[in-house]
């Protein structure tokens, strides 16, 4: 950063990787599993350094509860991913499918559903009441799913060249996870270029990934757009994966400015190699009307505020459009609670570049919007038009939230809300649905059909799609079917520690109420308010303790986690 562009560092890194590809082809499944175990141990060892660097990037005070986000979406996520991927390699190493012994289920539409949460006793304890599954594409049967699980590790000697990974600047585990997916799912050695925002993590990542660096199958690079462009267009690179915006994707594929627009119009991509991508969009949270108590309204308003404000709003899956029933008799009370939750969420810096400009753009489009929170930096736009309005088409990637009201109640509302999300909102990365358990029971198969009809790569029912990002065996990416010239939220998936083929979506579900209130209302879940809620007072302590537990798997640490979680 701030120095003249030098091609030498990238050329040398790619030369190293060309040699490293031969080493990777000769690396046995057992050794590949051992490498994951070594990275797991080193992640635990350097977790505190990781979080300290993340605090610097995001301007968080050491005593802020929001530091919990950095523990959970940073080293904790990589710890869980390496452990899950190691288990998959262990199965393949002994000649079994990663799905051996797992009872596959049926999802709506005759799809195969692979259960991914809970897996094991610790999931059942720490995420009690949460569950998840990956739905495969229609027509894929259980036998085929088991046979194909493992992807490129089914033939580890068949390597596939060098993959260039352009890391994200918002969530600090994205770049490491994407690099591992290239190596293990696709059998490509990796040139990982960090987003300049995350340069303070360079040394931490070097320490964590030392075993892969020493083997020559990973190189970590820094630099800005010039370096990134040189890397992805380099003749030695066989494939590109990026996380970012659709605009950045199109600049890479078609070229910048007017020339890029002309190329796109004529279907003449500038990039001469395959690219996969995880992009953002306008994610909805559909609030299904029901008989909610005052406590339900307050809790779910805090939940929705978290959908938007986690990580300051700089998440590709952050909710931007809240879909409500105009006829719900509790609508006004819910909106009042939502304003309060947004207003009271902890103060934090607008660290992501361009945030203030995007907020200003939203205010220019909606001059009557409410400005809430510390410094009035959060924007709430009510009574949005139901079509043809910027907030439904533009990912603001900042603390901007809109509210759309649709007619009807019950099944008719759900039907219209799904149609609205599918047709009016840009992107297909994630959708949230919040519904009272009694409403879900009353709608029955109609509710299941609604979830099936949502065309999103991750769907969360009574939880946040961020859980699908954090769960290592969940597949993460846009709904399949996008193309280079209409990329929406991207092409392909990542994470996916079972290494499943033919993925369509991930569906996660959580409890409508936290414990102990859930137990008093007859819902069998012991989970208190989740630690990823932005107003969770003990999130930093809980996040640290969870990270320490997943690093060591020492059950003696569990009581401390439960105590901190309950206090949150």
XYZ file of C-alpha atoms in Angstrom:
568
model
C 0.000 0.000 0.000
C 1.390 3.386 -0.975
C 4.332 1.824 -2.850
C 4.849 1.474 -6.633
C 3.402 -1.670 -8.170
C 6.027 -4.391 -8.502
C 5.142 -7.438 -10.566
C 8.016 -9.438 -9.104
C 6.317 -10.467 -5.866
C 3.300 -11.882 -7.699
C 5.428 -13.563 -10.375
C 7.606 -15.193 -7.711
C 4.578 -16.341 -5.710
C 3.025 -17.962 -8.773
C 6.334 -19.631 -9.672
C 6.467 -21.074 -6.153
C 2.902 -22.337 -6.503
C 3.642 -23.981 -9.844
C 6.224 -26.085 -8.031
C 3.919 -26.438 -5.036
C 1.213 -27.992 -7.190
C 3.437 -31.024 -7.683
C 3.939 -31.261 -3.931
C 0.169 -31.054 -3.376
C -0.484 -33.821 -5.906
C 1.955 -36.020 -3.990
C 0.387 -35.214 -0.597
C -1.663 -38.113 0.765
C -5.123 -37.779 2.253
C -3.631 -38.570 5.650
C -1.091 -35.761 5.363
C -3.762 -33.362 4.079
C -5.813 -34.166 7.181
C -2.769 -33.643 9.405
C -2.216 -30.234 7.817
C -5.765 -29.248 8.779
C -5.135 -30.419 12.335
C -1.938 -28.357 12.488
C -3.765 -25.261 11.213
C -6.466 -25.887 13.816
C -3.882 -25.947 16.607
C -2.153 -22.828 15.306
C -5.474 -20.983 15.002
C -6.068 -21.573 18.707
C -2.519 -20.480 19.527
C -2.758 -17.215 17.600
C -6.463 -16.462 18.168
C -5.804 -13.556 20.512
C -3.394 -11.964 18.019
C -6.074 -12.402 15.346
C -8.733 -10.639 17.415
C -6.331 -7.854 18.421
C -5.619 -7.139 14.738
C -9.350 -7.248 13.934
C -10.052 -4.720 16.710
C -7.483 -2.405 15.141
C -9.090 -2.721 11.720
C -12.584 -2.034 13.031
C -11.804 0.579 15.664
C -13.235 -1.432 18.566
C -12.264 -0.739 22.160
C -10.766 -3.700 23.970
C -13.636 -3.732 26.490
C -16.445 -3.484 23.908
C -18.964 -6.329 23.876
C -18.769 -6.120 20.060
C -15.334 -7.740 20.200
C -17.334 -10.954 20.540
C -18.168 -10.652 16.838
C -14.453 -10.819 16.049
C -13.886 -13.945 18.143
C -16.903 -15.724 16.638
C -16.587 -14.706 12.975
C -12.790 -14.914 13.028
C -10.757 -17.663 14.735
C -13.790 -19.558 16.078
C -15.182 -20.000 12.563
C -11.841 -21.268 11.235
C -11.471 -23.661 14.191
C -14.846 -25.214 13.438
C -14.123 -25.372 9.700
C -10.762 -27.111 10.033
C -12.199 -29.646 12.487
C -15.150 -30.456 10.216
C -12.992 -30.673 7.087
C -10.531 -32.899 8.957
C -13.396 -35.283 9.777
C -14.310 -35.429 6.081
C -10.707 -36.215 5.128
C -10.596 -38.884 7.832
C -13.599 -40.635 6.275
C -12.146 -40.460 2.765
C -8.786 -41.665 4.062
C -10.403 -44.882 5.303
C -12.390 -45.403 2.103
C -15.780 -44.158 3.298
C -18.051 -41.408 2.059
C -18.136 -38.332 4.309
C -21.880 -39.071 4.534
C -21.400 -42.652 5.747
C -23.586 -43.321 8.779
C -25.593 -40.110 8.307
C -29.332 -40.518 7.787
C -30.187 -38.385 4.777
C -33.637 -36.825 4.854
C -36.250 -35.616 2.396
C -36.853 -31.927 1.821
C -39.868 -30.403 0.033
C -40.038 -31.143 -3.654
C -38.478 -34.576 -3.247
C -35.026 -33.129 -2.618
C -32.349 -34.846 -0.554
C -31.549 -32.963 2.664
C -28.190 -33.507 4.369
C -28.349 -32.705 8.117
C -25.461 -30.416 9.081
C -26.548 -29.141 12.498
C -26.348 -30.371 15.200
C -23.397 -32.685 14.651
C -22.267 -34.260 17.900
C -22.877 -33.690 21.573
C -21.227 -30.280 21.784
C -23.474 -28.832 19.062
C -26.474 -30.195 20.957
C -25.295 -28.476 24.117
C -24.025 -25.169 22.737
C -26.646 -24.693 19.995
C -29.569 -26.353 21.705
C -32.735 -25.808 19.680
C -30.889 -24.917 16.457
C -30.755 -27.208 13.454
C -29.764 -27.054 9.820
C -29.571 -28.982 6.594
C -28.196 -28.609 3.095
C -30.714 -29.233 0.320
C -29.350 -30.758 -2.857
C -30.691 -29.909 -6.280
C -33.860 -31.632 -7.462
C -33.202 -34.999 -9.079
C -30.121 -35.878 -6.985
C -30.804 -39.082 -5.031
C -29.230 -40.234 -1.770
C -26.915 -42.768 -3.405
C -25.541 -40.130 -5.777
C -25.093 -37.683 -2.905
C -23.008 -40.182 -0.945
C -20.979 -41.167 -3.995
C -20.065 -37.611 -4.979
C -19.354 -36.256 -1.483
C -15.659 -35.465 -1.298
C -15.405 -33.509 -4.555
C -11.773 -33.216 -5.713
C -10.490 -35.199 -2.723
C -11.971 -38.305 -4.339
C -8.862 -38.162 -6.578
C -6.302 -36.038 -4.729
C -3.543 -36.621 -7.290
C -5.536 -34.757 -9.977
C -4.644 -31.171 -9.145
C -6.193 -28.285 -11.053
C -3.616 -25.541 -11.278
C -3.392 -22.281 -9.379
C -6.446 -20.546 -7.945
C -6.367 -16.826 -7.251
C -8.509 -15.897 -4.243
C -9.416 -12.246 -3.683
C -10.166 -11.940 0.030
C -12.977 -9.951 1.593
C -12.471 -6.890 3.770
C -15.351 -7.276 6.214
C -15.400 -10.682 7.977
C -11.888 -11.805 8.832
C -12.404 -15.549 8.373
C -13.648 -15.267 4.784
C -10.228 -15.181 3.107
C -8.836 -18.179 5.082
C -12.004 -20.217 4.498
C -12.014 -19.467 0.773
C -8.351 -20.454 0.479
C -9.019 -23.790 2.207
C -11.988 -24.451 -0.076
C -9.867 -23.930 -3.171
C -7.267 -26.356 -1.826
C -9.582 -29.079 -0.589
C -12.793 -28.849 -2.638
C -11.138 -28.014 -5.958
C -7.572 -29.325 -5.482
C -6.012 -26.034 -6.555
C -2.987 -24.429 -4.926
C -3.776 -20.887 -3.860
C -2.537 -17.347 -4.335
C -4.528 -15.486 -1.673
C -4.568 -11.704 -2.069
C -5.847 -9.963 1.025
C -8.190 -7.002 0.841
C -6.109 -3.956 1.855
C -8.460 -3.396 4.802
C -7.245 -6.653 6.332
C -3.508 -6.104 5.826
C -2.993 -5.924 9.630
C -3.849 -9.653 9.661
C -1.081 -10.584 7.229
C 1.378 -11.725 9.910
C -1.335 -13.609 11.828
C -2.346 -15.508 8.703
C 1.306 -16.292 7.981
C 1.604 -17.851 11.431
C -1.684 -19.749 11.217
C -1.018 -21.132 7.724
C 2.720 -21.777 8.127
C 2.342 -25.520 7.270
C 0.752 -24.715 3.891
C 3.249 -21.943 3.185
C 6.156 -24.305 3.909
C 4.690 -26.952 1.593
C 4.467 -24.317 -1.150
C 0.731 -24.704 -1.791
C -0.299 -21.275 -0.463
C 1.074 -17.787 -0.956
C -0.391 -14.707 0.748
C -0.199 -11.425 -1.141
C -1.152 -7.828 -0.404
C -1.973 -4.854 -2.577
C -4.896 -3.030 -4.094
C -6.852 -3.135 -7.325
C -3.787 -2.933 -9.575
C -2.166 -5.930 -7.926
C -5.455 -7.807 -7.924
C -5.979 -7.199 -11.623
C -2.457 -8.324 -12.486
C -2.939 -11.488 -10.434
C -6.277 -12.613 -11.832
C -5.273 -11.997 -15.448
C -1.900 -13.716 -15.069
C -1.322 -16.585 -17.498
C -0.316 -18.924 -14.661
C -3.668 -18.567 -12.864
C -6.258 -21.193 -13.829
C -9.234 -20.023 -11.786
C -10.425 -16.979 -9.813
C -12.591 -16.819 -6.706
C -13.666 -13.512 -5.202
C -15.808 -12.155 -2.408
C -17.126 -8.635 -2.804
C -19.655 -6.667 -4.793
C -21.278 -7.350 -8.147
C -19.612 -4.158 -9.408
C -16.146 -5.492 -8.549
C -17.027 -8.825 -10.150
C -18.092 -7.152 -13.384
C -14.960 -4.996 -13.452
C -12.841 -8.154 -13.231
C -14.847 -10.096 -15.813
C -15.682 -7.395 -18.358
C -13.265 -4.570 -17.574
C -13.790 -1.094 -16.064
C -15.881 1.809 -17.254
C -17.572 2.175 -20.596
C -15.317 -0.385 -22.238
C -16.489 -2.966 -19.703
C -20.122 -2.110 -20.340
C -19.614 -2.565 -24.088
C -17.867 -5.895 -23.555
C -20.695 -7.090 -21.326
C -23.281 -6.024 -23.878
C -21.413 -7.945 -26.584
C -20.668 -10.942 -24.293
C -16.885 -10.551 -24.712
C -15.402 -11.158 -21.257
C -11.980 -9.703 -20.574
C -11.259 -12.521 -18.115
C -10.226 -15.634 -20.006
C -10.664 -18.174 -17.174
C -13.458 -19.440 -14.906
C -14.517 -17.376 -11.913
C -16.640 -18.192 -8.885
C -17.903 -15.566 -6.511
C -19.732 -14.797 -3.287
C -21.405 -11.407 -3.634
C -24.009 -9.513 -1.667
C -27.448 -8.188 -2.438
C -30.578 -6.886 -0.751
C -31.407 -9.570 1.802
C -34.951 -9.700 3.232
C -36.280 -10.503 6.667
C -39.906 -11.622 6.331
C -41.830 -11.081 9.591
C -44.888 -13.328 9.499
C -47.814 -11.834 11.458
C -49.000 -13.775 14.489
C -50.103 -13.641 18.095
C -46.863 -12.236 19.545
C -46.529 -11.174 23.166
C -44.839 -7.909 24.122
C -41.730 -9.916 25.069
C -41.776 -11.601 21.642
C -41.975 -8.222 19.908
C -39.053 -6.844 21.912
C -36.829 -9.881 21.412
C -37.526 -10.225 17.702
C -36.954 -6.496 17.168
C -33.497 -6.968 18.718
C -33.094 -9.973 16.423
C -33.939 -7.935 13.307
C -31.641 -5.116 14.425
C -28.866 -7.720 14.597
C -29.657 -8.853 11.038
C -28.759 -5.327 9.900
C -26.197 -4.061 12.419
C -23.931 -7.060 13.051
C -20.396 -5.997 12.049
C -21.744 -2.465 11.677
C -23.949 -3.484 8.750
C -20.965 -4.483 6.606
C -22.090 -8.024 5.858
C -22.979 -9.380 2.432
C -25.987 -11.090 4.026
C -27.080 -8.207 6.254
C -30.842 -7.711 6.065
C -31.781 -4.560 4.163
C -35.516 -5.011 3.535
C -37.953 -5.892 6.330
C -41.212 -7.284 4.940
C -44.251 -6.772 7.211
C -47.997 -7.285 6.962
C -49.836 -3.984 6.681
C -52.813 -5.710 8.309
C -51.005 -7.087 11.376
C -52.474 -5.629 14.534
C -49.033 -5.684 16.214
C -47.165 -4.021 13.340
C -46.883 -0.549 14.898
C -45.711 -1.945 18.226
C -43.099 -4.070 16.458
C -41.808 -1.059 14.520
C -41.584 0.941 17.754
C -39.507 -1.836 19.319
C -37.348 -2.004 16.184
C -36.580 1.724 16.381
C -35.609 1.292 20.020
C -33.345 -1.670 19.244
C -31.583 0.213 16.433
C -31.257 3.320 18.617
C -29.751 1.444 21.566
C -27.352 -0.865 19.722
C -23.758 -0.185 20.817
C -21.796 2.628 19.205
C -19.191 1.627 16.672
C -17.017 3.255 14.020
C -18.043 3.301 10.361
C -14.810 1.505 9.470
C -15.637 0.185 6.010
C -14.515 2.517 3.185
C -17.306 4.401 1.449
C -19.882 3.805 4.179
C -20.654 7.471 4.782
C -21.154 8.046 1.062
C -23.564 5.128 0.767
C -25.548 6.375 3.765
C -25.661 9.815 2.121
C -26.952 8.236 -1.098
C -29.746 6.521 0.834
C -30.706 9.773 2.549
C -30.740 11.578 -0.794
C -33.200 8.991 -2.123
C -35.274 9.010 1.078
C -35.046 12.464 2.691
C -37.809 11.624 5.192
C -35.954 8.599 6.582
C -35.324 8.374 10.319
C -31.758 8.761 11.544
C -31.138 6.704 14.666
C -28.412 5.642 17.059
C -25.190 7.309 18.198
C -24.354 10.142 15.837
C -27.618 9.476 13.978
C -25.602 7.202 11.681
C -28.274 4.504 11.237
C -31.046 4.955 8.691
C -34.554 3.490 8.873
C -36.830 3.982 5.862
C -40.481 3.088 6.431
C -43.353 2.861 3.933
C -41.091 1.891 1.052
C -42.698 1.520 -2.369
C -43.158 -2.130 -3.251
C -41.308 -1.858 -6.534
C -38.913 0.302 -8.525
C -37.140 2.008 -5.624
C -33.371 2.195 -4.975
C -33.333 0.445 -1.601
C -34.718 -2.744 -3.137
C -32.138 -2.720 -5.947
C -28.976 -1.287 -4.360
C -26.874 -3.053 -1.749
C -25.949 -0.137 0.526
C -23.444 -2.182 2.609
C -23.948 0.185 5.526
C -26.466 0.601 8.385
C -29.453 1.350 6.114
C -32.684 -0.590 6.664
C -35.998 -0.341 4.823
C -39.508 -1.528 5.692
C -41.994 -2.736 3.075
C -45.616 -3.425 3.989
C -47.651 -5.957 2.049
C -51.364 -6.730 2.395
C -52.997 -9.832 3.879
C -52.456 -12.092 6.862
C -51.603 -15.774 7.299
C -50.828 -17.885 4.256
C -51.785 -15.160 1.795
C -49.201 -12.803 3.316
C -46.489 -15.471 3.246
C -47.248 -16.240 -0.396
C -47.036 -12.569 -1.401
C -43.903 -12.001 0.707
C -42.076 -14.858 -1.033
C -43.091 -13.546 -4.460
C -41.907 -10.073 -3.451
C -38.508 -11.333 -2.241
C -37.989 -13.440 -5.348
C -38.933 -10.786 -7.881
C -38.293 -7.341 -6.405
C -35.025 -7.685 -4.498
C -31.545 -7.785 -6.001
C -29.511 -10.852 -5.057
C -30.150 -14.363 -3.775
C -27.581 -14.893 -1.012
C -29.766 -15.085 2.097
C -33.317 -14.623 3.387
C -34.657 -14.662 6.952
C -38.160 -15.676 7.997
C -39.480 -15.019 11.523
C -42.707 -16.755 12.506
C -44.429 -17.752 15.741
C -44.401 -21.549 16.255
C -48.209 -21.600 16.403
C -48.337 -19.804 13.050
C -45.941 -22.309 11.507
C -48.088 -25.181 12.773
C -51.260 -23.547 11.503
C -49.797 -22.952 8.026
C -48.478 -26.514 7.918
C -47.404 -27.646 4.479
C -48.020 -24.119 3.191
C -45.116 -22.852 5.301
C -42.846 -25.629 4.040
C -43.842 -24.785 0.493
C -42.995 -21.119 1.114
C -39.472 -22.029 2.252
C -39.080 -24.187 -0.847
C -40.222 -21.334 -3.100
C -37.688 -18.837 -1.720
C -34.844 -18.679 -4.241
C -31.978 -18.012 -1.846
C -28.754 -19.850 -1.107
C -29.283 -19.599 2.652
C -32.638 -19.432 4.424
C -32.973 -18.904 8.164
C -36.204 -19.602 10.038
C -36.324 -17.888 13.449
C -32.587 -17.346 13.356
C -30.176 -15.347 11.193
C -28.603 -16.523 7.941
C -25.268 -15.620 9.546
C -25.588 -18.961 11.358
C -25.313 -20.675 7.962
C -22.039 -18.799 7.448
C -20.725 -19.873 10.849
C -21.792 -23.541 10.592
C -18.861 -25.309 8.895
C -20.828 -28.031 7.099
C -23.322 -25.565 5.639
C -22.818 -24.606 2.003
C -22.515 -20.850 1.539
C -23.272 -19.044 -1.693
C -25.995 -17.689 -3.942
C -28.940 -19.691 -5.210
C -27.681 -21.607 -8.265
C -28.307 -20.448 -11.803
C -26.619 -17.053 -12.094
C -24.423 -16.240 -15.072
C -21.486 -13.937 -15.760
C -23.701 -11.296 -17.337
C -26.347 -11.493 -14.569
C -24.276 -12.520 -11.575
C -26.610 -11.301 -8.792
C -25.102 -12.782 -5.575
C -22.504 -14.926 -7.270
C -21.672 -18.321 -8.730
C -20.680 -21.418 -6.746
C -20.430 -22.191 -3.033
C -17.769 -22.286 -0.316
C -17.407 -23.708 3.249
C -19.353 -26.975 2.691
C -17.090 -29.155 4.874
C -18.841 -32.377 3.795
C -17.619 -31.441 0.273
C -21.086 -32.020 -1.178
C -21.780 -31.804 -4.887
C -25.000 -30.453 -6.460
C -25.821 -28.058 -3.612
C -28.943 -25.920 -3.942
C -29.282 -24.167 -0.562
C -28.769 -24.300 3.194
C -31.735 -24.033 5.580
C -31.151 -23.291 9.278
C -33.772 -23.023 12.011
C -33.713 -21.669 15.552
C -35.975 -21.157 18.551
C -38.539 -18.359 18.395
C -37.877 -17.449 22.033
C -34.724 -17.660 24.175
C -34.415 -19.659 27.368
C -35.714 -19.547 30.009
C -38.819 -17.936 28.454
C -38.938 -20.674 25.820
C -39.238 -23.358 28.498
C -42.077 -21.505 30.186
C -43.958 -21.450 26.855
C -43.472 -25.157 26.153
C -40.614 -24.868 23.645
C -37.867 -27.401 24.415
C -34.728 -25.288 23.981
C -32.071 -24.311 26.496
C -30.417 -21.617 24.344
C -30.455 -18.095 25.801
C -30.128 -14.980 23.650
C -27.488 -15.898 21.016
C -24.060 -14.318 21.516
C -24.130 -12.821 18.008
C -26.957 -10.434 18.971
C -25.546 -6.903 18.835
C -26.965 -6.061 22.270
C -25.623 -9.184 24.004
C -23.768 -7.752 26.991
C -21.380 -10.695 27.439
C -20.706 -11.456 23.768
C -16.966 -10.755 24.053
C -16.515 -13.112 27.003
C -18.725 -15.797 25.460
C -16.948 -15.513 22.107
C -13.532 -15.856 23.713
C -14.613 -18.829 25.807
C -16.191 -20.557 22.816
C -12.975 -20.070 20.855
C -10.884 -21.481 23.687
C -13.216 -24.461 23.938
C -13.191 -25.288 20.219
C -9.388 -24.957 20.226
C -8.979 -27.480 23.047
C -12.248 -29.501 23.162
C -11.820 -29.481 26.937
C -15.274 -30.099 28.490
C -14.112 -28.400 31.691
C -14.555 -25.103 29.807
C -18.285 -25.673 29.188
C -19.621 -24.333 32.525
C -17.877 -21.007 31.936
C -19.451 -20.751 28.474
C -22.944 -21.483 29.817
C -22.573 -18.965 32.640
C -21.416 -16.202 30.295
C -24.128 -17.015 27.728
C -26.898 -16.888 30.346
C -25.642 -13.550 31.637
C -25.800 -12.130 28.099
